[in-house]
Backbone as CSV, one residue per row, in Angstrom:
resi,resn,N_x,N_y,N_z,CA_x,CA_y,CA_z,C_x,C_y,C_z
1,UNK,-70.377,-6.826,37.985,-69.679,-5.658,37.449,-69.975,-5.521,35.957
2,UNK,-70.473,-4.362,35.573,-70.792,-4.130,34.163,-69.513,-3.998,33.343
3,UNK,-69.559,-4.498,32.121,-68.403,-4.381,31.232,-68.170,-2.917,30.878
4,UNK,-66.907,-2.513,30.900,-66.536,-1.142,30.556,-66.435,-1.024,29.041
5,UNK,-67.022,0.023,28.493,-66.924,0.258,27.056,-65.662,1.055,26.758
6,UNK,-64.813,0.488,25.931,-63.562,1.130,25.537,-63.566,1.376,24.038
7,UNK,-63.065,2.526,23.622,-62.757,2.737,22.214,-61.342,2.234,21.983
8,UNK,-61.181,1.369,21.001,-59.865,0.804,20.697,-59.536,1.131,19.245
9,UNK,-58.474,1.898,19.039,-58.069,2.321,17.699,-57.049,1.339,17.135
10,UNK,-57.300,0.897,15.904,-56.415,-0.071,15.261,-56.192,0.292,13.799
11,UNK,-55.122,-0.264,13.254,-54.877,-0.302,11.816,-54.487,-1.740,11.513
12,UNK,-55.077,-2.324,10.498,-54.822,-3.731,10.185,-53.371,-3.990,9.792
13,UNK,-52.647,-2.943,9.452,-51.235,-3.077,9.116,-50.379,-3.482,10.310
14,UNK,-50.801,-3.128,11.508,-49.901,-3.086,12.657,-49.891,-4.372,13.488
15,UNK,-48.712,-4.969,13.702,-48.636,-6.160,14.557,-48.947,-5.865,16.018
16,UNK,-48.622,-4.645,16.486,-48.974,-4.286,17.867,-50.497,-4.318,18.021
17,UNK,-51.199,-3.799,17.022,-52.664,-3.773,17.077,-53.234,-5.191,17.046
18,UNK,-52.608,-6.065,16.276,-53.051,-7.462,16.233,-52.916,-8.112,17.600
19,UNK,-51.743,-7.987,18.206,-51.540,-8.620,19.517,-52.441,-7.999,20.571
20,UNK,-52.623,-6.686,20.472,-53.533,-6.026,21.397,-54.955,-6.530,21.248
21,UNK,-55.384,-6.735,20.012,-56.744,-7.217,19.760,-56.935,-8.635,20.283
22,UNK,-55.928,-9.491,20.100,-56.029,-10.857,20.604,-56.094,-10.867,22.134
23,UNK,-55.315,-9.992,22.759,-55.356,-9.856,24.224,-56.739,-9.398,24.684
24,UNK,-57.264,-8.357,24.051,-58.550,-7.807,24.466,-59.698,-8.774,24.203
25,UNK,-59.531,-9.668,23.238,-60.559,-10.685,23.003,-60.737,-11.553,24.249
26,UNK,-59.627,-11.911,24.899,-59.699,-12.689,26.138,-60.353,-11.879,27.256
27,UNK,-59.992,-10.606,27.343,-60.542,-9.754,28.400,-62.045,-9.569,28.198
28,UNK,-62.445,-9.388,26.955,-63.871,-9.270,26.664,-64.595,-10.570,26.995
29,UNK,-63.970,-11.695,26.680,-64.572,-12.990,26.979,-64.796,-13.207,28.462
30,UNK,-63.985,-12.539,29.283,-64.139,-12.625,30.737,-65.204,-11.666,31.254
31,UNK,-65.819,-10.906,30.343,-66.894,-10.004,30.733,-66.450,-8.685,31.319
32,UNK,-65.171,-8.340,31.144,-64.641,-7.132,31.765,-64.832,-5.885,30.910
33,UNK,-64.806,-6.052,29.599,-64.859,-4.891,28.709,-65.761,-5.176,27.518
34,UNK,-66.180,-4.095,26.886,-66.857,-4.180,25.583,-66.125,-3.222,24.651
35,UNK,-65.167,-3.736,23.852,-64.406,-2.857,22.964,-65.258,-2.360,21.798
36,UNK,-65.077,-1.091,21.468,-65.657,-0.518,20.255,-64.481,-0.233,19.334
37,UNK,-64.377,-0.989,18.268,-63.200,-0.936,17.413,-63.287,0.249,16.461
38,UNK,-62.272,1.099,16.520,-62.219,2.322,15.722,-61.028,2.265,14.761
39,UNK,-61.107,3.061,13.718,-60.072,3.081,12.687,-59.110,4.253,12.884
40,UNK,-57.834,3.947,12.742,-56.796,4.979,12.785,-55.778,4.628,11.714
41,UNK,-55.632,5.482,10.713,-54.767,5.187,9.574,-53.321,5.576,9.859
42,UNK,-52.453,4.580,9.902,-51.029,4.865,10.076,-50.464,5.583,8.858
43,UNK,-50.972,5.279,7.673,-50.514,5.983,6.471,-50.804,7.474,6.578
44,UNK,-52.001,7.818,7.030,-52.353,9.226,7.206,-51.541,9.852,8.331
45,UNK,-51.353,9.113,9.407,-50.588,9.628,10.541,-49.152,9.943,10.137
46,UNK,-48.521,9.028,9.414,-47.140,9.239,8.978,-47.051,10.416,8.006
47,UNK,-48.023,10.501,7.112,-48.005,11.580,6.125,-48.152,12.941,6.801
48,UNK,-49.045,13.039,7.774,-49.253,14.315,8.461,-48.029,14.721,9.266
49,UNK,-47.326,13.748,9.810,-46.111,14.064,10.571,-45.021,14.641,9.672
50,UNK,-45.078,14.277,8.403,-44.096,14.809,7.457,-44.416,16.240,7.059
51,UNK,-45.617,16.709,7.412,-45.992,18.094,7.149,-46.225,18.406,5.688
52,UNK,-46.664,17.415,4.928,-46.904,17.635,3.501,-48.356,18.063,3.281
53,UNK,-48.816,17.912,2.071,-50.175,18.283,1.671,-51.203,17.864,2.729
54,UNK,-52.022,18.806,3.223,-52.997,18.476,4.265,-54.180,17.631,3.799
55,UNK,-54.291,17.406,2.497,-55.383,16.569,1.999,-55.246,15.157,2.566
56,UNK,-56.290,14.616,3.201,-56.200,13.270,3.782,-55.803,12.230,2.745
57,UNK,-55.039,11.257,3.183,-54.515,10.260,2.263,-55.635,9.492,1.575
58,UNK,-56.767,9.285,2.266,-57.863,8.531,1.641,-58.538,9.307,0.519
59,UNK,-58.344,10.627,0.486,-58.870,11.421,-0.623,-57.874,11.507,-1.772
60,UNK,-56.605,11.476,-1.444,-55.562,11.672,-2.450,-55.028,10.354,-3.003
61,UNK,-54.946,9.343,-2.143,-54.351,8.066,-2.545,-55.148,6.921,-1.912
62,UNK,-56.317,6.603,-2.445,-57.220,5.640,-1.807,-56.710,4.208,-1.742
63,UNK,-55.587,3.927,-2.415,-55.010,2.586,-2.315,-53.748,2.580,-1.465
64,UNK,-53.512,3.646,-0.696,-52.349,3.696,0.190,-52.409,2.550,1.194
65,UNK,-51.271,2.231,1.788,-51.175,1.082,2.695,-52.257,1.123,3.775
66,UNK,-52.961,0.026,3.889,-53.967,-0.111,4.929,-55.362,0.318,4.538
67,UNK,-55.485,1.167,3.527,-56.806,1.699,3.187,-57.739,0.659,2.559
68,UNK,-57.262,-0.188,1.633,-58.164,-1.223,1.118,-58.690,-2.150,2.217
69,UNK,-57.862,-2.426,3.217,-58.314,-3.268,4.334,-59.433,-2.588,5.106
70,UNK,-59.316,-1.279,5.311,-60.383,-0.543,5.985,-61.692,-0.625,5.191
71,UNK,-61.609,-0.476,3.875,-62.820,-0.552,3.046,-63.465,-1.932,3.162
72,UNK,-62.650,-2.973,3.158,-63.188,-4.327,3.293,-63.892,-4.499,4.633
73,UNK,-63.332,-3.889,5.681,-63.944,-3.966,7.010,-65.251,-3.183,7.065
74,UNK,-65.288,-2.045,6.394,-66.526,-1.255,6.327,-67.631,-2.076,5.660
75,UNK,-67.281,-2.783,4.599,-68.268,-3.628,3.920,-68.755,-4.738,4.839
76,UNK,-67.855,-5.323,5.616,-68.250,-6.373,6.562,-69.197,-5.830,7.620
77,UNK,-68.971,-4.581,8.024,-69.789,-3.973,9.075,-71.245,-3.822,8.646
78,UNK,-71.493,-3.801,7.345,-72.863,-3.704,6.847,-73.707,-4.907,7.267
79,UNK,-73.049,-6.004,7.654,-73.768,-7.203,8.093,-73.898,-7.277,9.610
80,UNK,-73.553,-6.187,10.293,-73.751,-6.135,11.735,-72.450,-6.149,12.515
81,UNK,-72.552,-5.783,13.788,-71.373,-5.679,14.651,-70.673,-7.021,14.833
82,UNK,-71.442,-8.083,15.046,-70.830,-9.397,15.242,-70.093,-9.854,13.987
83,UNK,-70.707,-9.642,12.832,-70.065,-10.019,11.572,-68.781,-9.230,11.376
84,UNK,-68.835,-7.937,11.693,-67.638,-7.113,11.580,-66.525,-7.633,12.476
85,UNK,-66.851,-7.968,13.719,-65.820,-8.434,14.640,-65.213,-9.754,14.188
86,UNK,-66.039,-10.633,13.656,-65.489,-11.887,13.127,-64.557,-11.611,11.957
87,UNK,-64.948,-10.683,11.096,-64.103,-10.319,9.956,-62.814,-9.666,10.436
88,UNK,-62.922,-8.745,11.380,-61.742,-8.043,11.900,-60.711,-9.034,12.432
89,UNK,-61.172,-9.967,13.249,-60.265,-10.961,13.814,-59.665,-11.828,12.710
90,UNK,-60.497,-12.258,11.771,-60.014,-13.111,10.684,-58.973,-12.399,9.832
91,UNK,-59.189,-11.114,9.559,-58.237,-10.359,8.747,-56.938,-10.131,9.506
92,UNK,-57.026,-9.797,10.784,-55.806,-9.596,11.569,-54.996,-10.887,11.657
93,UNK,-55.662,-12.009,11.860,-54.946,-13.283,11.931,-54.340,-13.651,10.578
94,UNK,-55.091,-13.416,9.505,-54.576,-13.736,8.173,-53.294,-12.965,7.892
95,UNK,-53.265,-11.708,8.303,-52.080,-10.884,8.062,-50.935,-11.242,8.996
96,UNK,-51.202,-11.261,10.286,-50.112,-11.296,11.259,-49.768,-12.690,11.775
97,UNK,-50.683,-13.645,11.642,-50.372,-15.013,12.047,-49.991,-15.886,10.859
98,UNK,-50.484,-15.515,9.666,-50.270,-16.360,8.494,-49.483,-15.684,7.386
99,UNK,-49.270,-14.378,7.486,-48.427,-13.689,6.524,-49.083,-13.280,5.223
100,UNK,-50.411,-13.299,5.146,-51.091,-12.831,3.942,-50.958,-11.310,3.817
101,UNK,-51.015,-10.811,2.597,-50.936,-9.376,2.362,-52.237,-8.708,2.793
102,UNK,-52.116,-7.700,3.639,-53.312,-7.139,4.267,-54.221,-6.400,3.290
103,UNK,-53.675,-5.876,2.197,-54.486,-5.123,1.245,-54.857,-5.919,-0.001
104,UNK,-54.524,-7.189,-0.017,-54.834,-8.049,-1.162,-56.314,-8.449,-1.118
105,UNK,-57.050,-8.230,-2.206,-58.461,-8.643,-2.230,-58.664,-10.119,-1.888
106,UNK,-57.676,-10.970,-2.239,-57.794,-12.389,-1.903,-57.777,-12.595,-0.392
107,UNK,-56.986,-11.793,0.304,-56.948,-11.872,1.768,-58.273,-11.420,2.358
108,UNK,-58.841,-10.372,1.797,-60.123,-9.866,2.290,-61.221,-10.913,2.093
109,UNK,-61.220,-11.554,0.941,-62.244,-12.578,0.692,-62.042,-13.769,1.623
110,UNK,-60.786,-14.138,1.856,-60.500,-15.233,2.784,-61.046,-14.908,4.170
111,UNK,-60.818,-13.678,4.617,-61.322,-13.259,5.926,-62.846,-13.268,5.953
112,UNK,-63.459,-12.826,4.863,-64.922,-12.817,4.787,-65.481,-14.237,4.847
113,UNK,-64.811,-15.168,4.161,-65.244,-16.566,4.198,-65.118,-17.130,5.605
114,UNK,-63.977,-16.887,6.240,-63.753,-17.414,7.585,-64.701,-16.785,8.605
115,UNK,-65.113,-15.562,8.339,-66.036,-14.873,9.243,-67.480,-15.310,9.033
116,UNK,-67.717,-16.116,8.013,-69.065,-16.592,7.748,-69.992,-15.529,7.198
117,UNK,-69.427,-14.561,6.473,-70.256,-13.503,5.910,-71.059,-14.009,4.715
118,UNK,-72.119,-13.298,4.422,-72.827,-13.487,3.160,-71.920,-12.876,2.090
119,UNK,-71.226,-13.723,1.350,-70.184,-13.238,0.445,-70.741,-12.395,-0.691
120,UNK,-71.897,-12.771,-1.199,-72.497,-11.985,-2.279,-72.805,-10.575,-1.794
121,UNK,-73.390,-10.487,-0.624,-73.703,-9.166,-0.065,-72.426,-8.393,0.243
122,UNK,-71.435,-9.077,0.818,-70.184,-8.398,1.169,-69.510,-7.824,-0.075
123,UNK,-69.466,-8.600,-1.155,-68.843,-8.116,-2.384,-69.606,-6.918,-2.947
124,UNK,-70.916,-6.949,-2.847,-71.717,-5.814,-3.310,-71.452,-4.584,-2.435
125,UNK,-71.430,-4.786,-1.127,-71.174,-3.667,-0.217,-69.758,-3.126,-0.385
126,UNK,-68.830,-4.004,-0.732,-67.452,-3.562,-0.941,-67.360,-2.591,-2.111
127,UNK,-68.146,-2.828,-3.134,-68.134,-1.930,-4.288,-68.579,-0.521,-3.912
128,UNK,-69.432,-0.430,-2.896,-69.972,0.868,-2.480,-69.298,1.434,-1.234
129,UNK,-68.344,0.696,-0.674,-67.708,1.133,0.574,-66.892,2.403,0.349
130,UNK,-66.939,3.303,1.323,-66.188,4.551,1.227,-65.332,4.727,2.478
131,UNK,-64.773,5.916,2.624,-63.878,6.188,3.750,-64.501,7.123,4.782
132,UNK,-65.822,7.248,4.785,-66.465,8.160,5.728,-66.240,7.727,7.174
133,UNK,-66.348,6.423,7.437,-66.123,5.936,8.799,-64.676,6.149,9.209
134,UNK,-63.747,5.843,8.316,-62.336,6.072,8.605,-62.073,7.540,8.874
135,UNK,-62.608,8.411,8.047,-62.388,9.850,8.224,-62.914,10.316,9.576
136,UNK,-64.104,9.849,9.946,-64.686,10.241,11.230,-63.860,9.709,12.397
137,UNK,-63.533,8.407,12.350,-62.774,7.806,13.448,-61.394,8.426,13.579
138,UNK,-60.719,8.609,12.451,-59.357,9.141,12.494,-59.352,10.576,13.013
139,UNK,-60.292,11.377,12.562,-60.371,12.768,13.021,-60.620,12.826,14.523
140,UNK,-61.512,11.978,15.012,-61.798,11.928,16.445,-60.572,11.445,17.220
141,UNK,-59.858,10.473,16.656,-58.646,9.972,17.302,-57.605,11.075,17.448
142,UNK,-57.403,11.844,16.391,-56.439,12.947,16.446,-56.860,13.954,17.506
143,UNK,-58.144,14.224,17.595,-58.642,15.150,18.614,-58.334,14.642,20.019
144,UNK,-58.354,13.321,20.178,-58.075,12.713,21.480,-56.581,12.546,21.736
145,UNK,-55.758,12.885,20.756,-54.318,12.772,20.928,-53.732,11.431,20.553
146,UNK,-54.494,10.582,19.883,-53.990,9.271,19.474,-52.862,9.449,18.461
147,UNK,-51.791,8.678,18.628,-50.640,8.782,17.724,-50.170,7.430,17.217
148,UNK,-50.755,6.351,17.706,-50.349,5.018,17.287,-51.414,4.009,17.670
149,UNK,-51.192,2.761,17.253,-52.155,1.699,17.559,-51.427,0.495,18.158
150,UNK,-52.118,-0.216,19.057,-53.473,0.048,19.532,-53.480,1.118,20.622
151,UNK,-54.472,1.969,20.597,-54.709,2.916,21.681,-56.080,2.627,22.269
152,UNK,-56.111,2.471,23.589,-57.348,2.227,24.321,-57.792,3.530,24.956
153,UNK,-59.051,3.895,24.766,-59.585,5.131,25.332,-60.738,4.781,26.270
154,UNK,-60.586,5.151,27.539,-61.618,4.894,28.542,-62.732,5.936,28.428
155,UNK,-63.914,5.632,28.980,-65.058,6.550,28.840,-64.779,7.966,29.314
156,UNK,-63.970,8.115,30.360,-63.693,9.454,30.882,-62.619,10.187,30.099
157,UNK,-62.036,9.518,29.085,-61.134,10.214,28.186,-59.673,9.850,28.272
158,UNK,-59.237,9.224,29.364,-57.824,8.839,29.437,-57.547,7.712,28.449
159,UNK,-56.335,7.704,27.921,-56.012,6.715,26.896,-54.603,6.178,27.088
160,UNK,-54.382,4.977,26.542,-53.085,4.319,26.628,-52.754,3.671,25.291
161,UNK,-51.528,3.915,24.844,-50.983,3.257,23.659,-50.081,2.135,24.151
162,UNK,-50.239,0.943,23.583,-49.505,-0.224,24.057,-48.662,-0.842,22.953
163,UNK,-47.513,-1.369,23.345,-46.720,-2.231,22.475,-46.598,-3.580,23.173
164,UNK,-47.156,-4.602,22.562,-47.102,-5.956,23.108,-46.309,-6.800,22.124
165,UNK,-45.175,-7.337,22.575,-44.276,-7.999,21.630,-44.535,-9.489,21.450
166,UNK,-45.571,-10.011,22.118,-45.949,-11.407,21.923,-47.411,-11.561,22.335
167,UNK,-48.029,-12.624,21.901,-49.415,-12.870,22.277,-49.508,-13.143,23.775
168,UNK,-50.524,-12.580,24.409,-50.738,-12.767,25.838,-51.589,-14.020,26.044
169,UNK,-51.114,-14.984,26.856,-51.925,-16.179,27.114,-53.255,-15.817,27.762
170,UNK,-54.270,-16.613,27.479,-55.609,-16.330,27.997,-55.631,-16.237,29.513
171,UNK,-54.829,-17.074,30.185,-54.877,-17.090,31.645,-54.148,-15.908,32.289
172,UNK,-53.516,-15.060,31.456,-52.842,-13.870,31.986,-53.449,-12.579,31.453
173,UNK,-54.414,-12.702,30.558,-54.949,-11.526,29.870,-55.649,-10.567,30.821
174,UNK,-56.496,-11.082,31.686,-57.234,-10.214,32.603,-56.281,-9.560,33.594
175,UNK,-55.265,-10.289,34.029,-54.290,-9.716,34.963,-53.584,-8.514,34.347
176,UNK,-53.230,-8.603,33.067,-52.600,-7.465,32.398,-53.569,-6.295,32.321
177,UNK,-54.804,-6.579,31.958,-55.793,-5.506,31.894,-55.968,-4.845,33.257
178,UNK,-56.047,-5.641,34.309,-56.215,-5.087,35.656,-55.035,-4.203,36.040
179,UNK,-53.829,-4.615,35.640,-52.646,-3.810,35.951,-52.722,-2.449,35.269
180,UNK,-53.126,-2.440,34.013,-53.241,-1.173,33.280,-54.364,-0.323,33.853
181,UNK,-55.478,-0.960,34.167,-56.594,-0.206,34.735,-56.223,0.376,36.097
182,UNK,-55.381,-0.334,36.851,-54.941,0.194,38.147,-54.141,1.478,37.966
183,UNK,-53.234,1.493,36.992,-52.479,2.712,36.698,-53.423,3.803,36.226
184,UNK,-54.427,3.407,35.459,-55.403,4.346,34.906,-56.093,5.169,36.000
185,UNK,-56.217,4.594,37.184,-56.911,5.292,38.277,-56.091,6.447,38.843
186,UNK,-54.805,6.474,38.535,-53.935,7.519,39.067,-53.710,8.583,37.992
187,UNK,-54.464,9.662,38.068,-54.360,10.725,37.068,-52.985,11.374,37.074
188,UNK,-52.254,11.223,38.188,-50.927,11.832,38.282,-49.914,11.146,37.362
189,UNK,-50.168,9.889,36.991,-49.240,9.135,36.142,-49.601,9.390,34.683
190,UNK,-48.715,10.044,33.959,-49.003,10.376,32.564,-48.140,9.588,31.579
191,UNK,-47.139,8.848,32.072,-46.317,8.067,31.150,-45.578,6.983,31.909
192,UNK,-45.531,5.794,31.307,-44.731,4.687,31.808,-43.912,4.172,30.636
193,UNK,-42.587,4.153,30.781,-41.720,3.680,29.702,-40.744,2.645,30.237
194,UNK,-40.212,1.855,29.323,-39.167,0.902,29.659,-37.914,1.253,28.867
195,UNK,-36.739,0.813,29.327,-35.531,1.052,28.537,-35.631,0.466,27.129
196,UNK,-36.344,-0.677,27.005,-36.501,-1.283,25.683,-37.258,-0.356,24.739
197,UNK,-38.356,0.236,25.227,-39.152,1.090,24.350,-38.449,2.402,24.053
198,UNK,-37.622,2.864,24.977,-36.913,4.127,24.777,-35.626,3.931,23.981
199,UNK,-35.187,2.669,23.865,-33.972,2.376,23.116,-32.693,2.701,23.856
200,UNK,-32.763,2.707,25.185,-31.570,3.060,25.970,-30.967,1.854,26.677
201,UNK,-31.506,0.667,26.448,-31.011,-0.523,27.128,-29.673,-0.936,26.532
202,UNK,-28.680,-1.108,27.396,-27.348,-1.490,26.930,-27.378,-2.903,26.361
203,UNK,-26.605,-3.106,25.302,-26.560,-4.431,24.675,-25.799,-5.407,25.557
């Protein structure tokens, strides 16, 4: 069975995206999927929901929450897809498993070191990194109806936003993916909610 290519939208700020990424790492390791990691800015999403100035946050406030992390990831991507993925995982773990500040340059350098990047090249590329990739990914995400992270988008266009409140063990990761993919086959199902997510569960 060929691995399915999924677009997965993340923001390094988000713990849901971190747990989702750790889960999908196991699923990818089992040969089931090939994730293509895309950028979705929660800062921009929140700002647009407020209905304020339509100028994108990366043009108006390039140091807004999450944006420096995106730039650091863009610089890592200059060393190839594998280098980027190692950096992405290292940065997500540094933030959400160890409590480092996601937009701190020291955190970015730590992630680059752990990812085994050519640090001299990465620092040079960081100086030239821009928000073109973020702008493209975010615009495409909005077109697809993405509103949060992580959102998984299948090749035929259906997508799912997930909230995972704990890390999924490796021996259960594929089973969770299979369950979601099974629902995915039913076009009639457009939403699955729990009382916890809706906030209606009695105390």
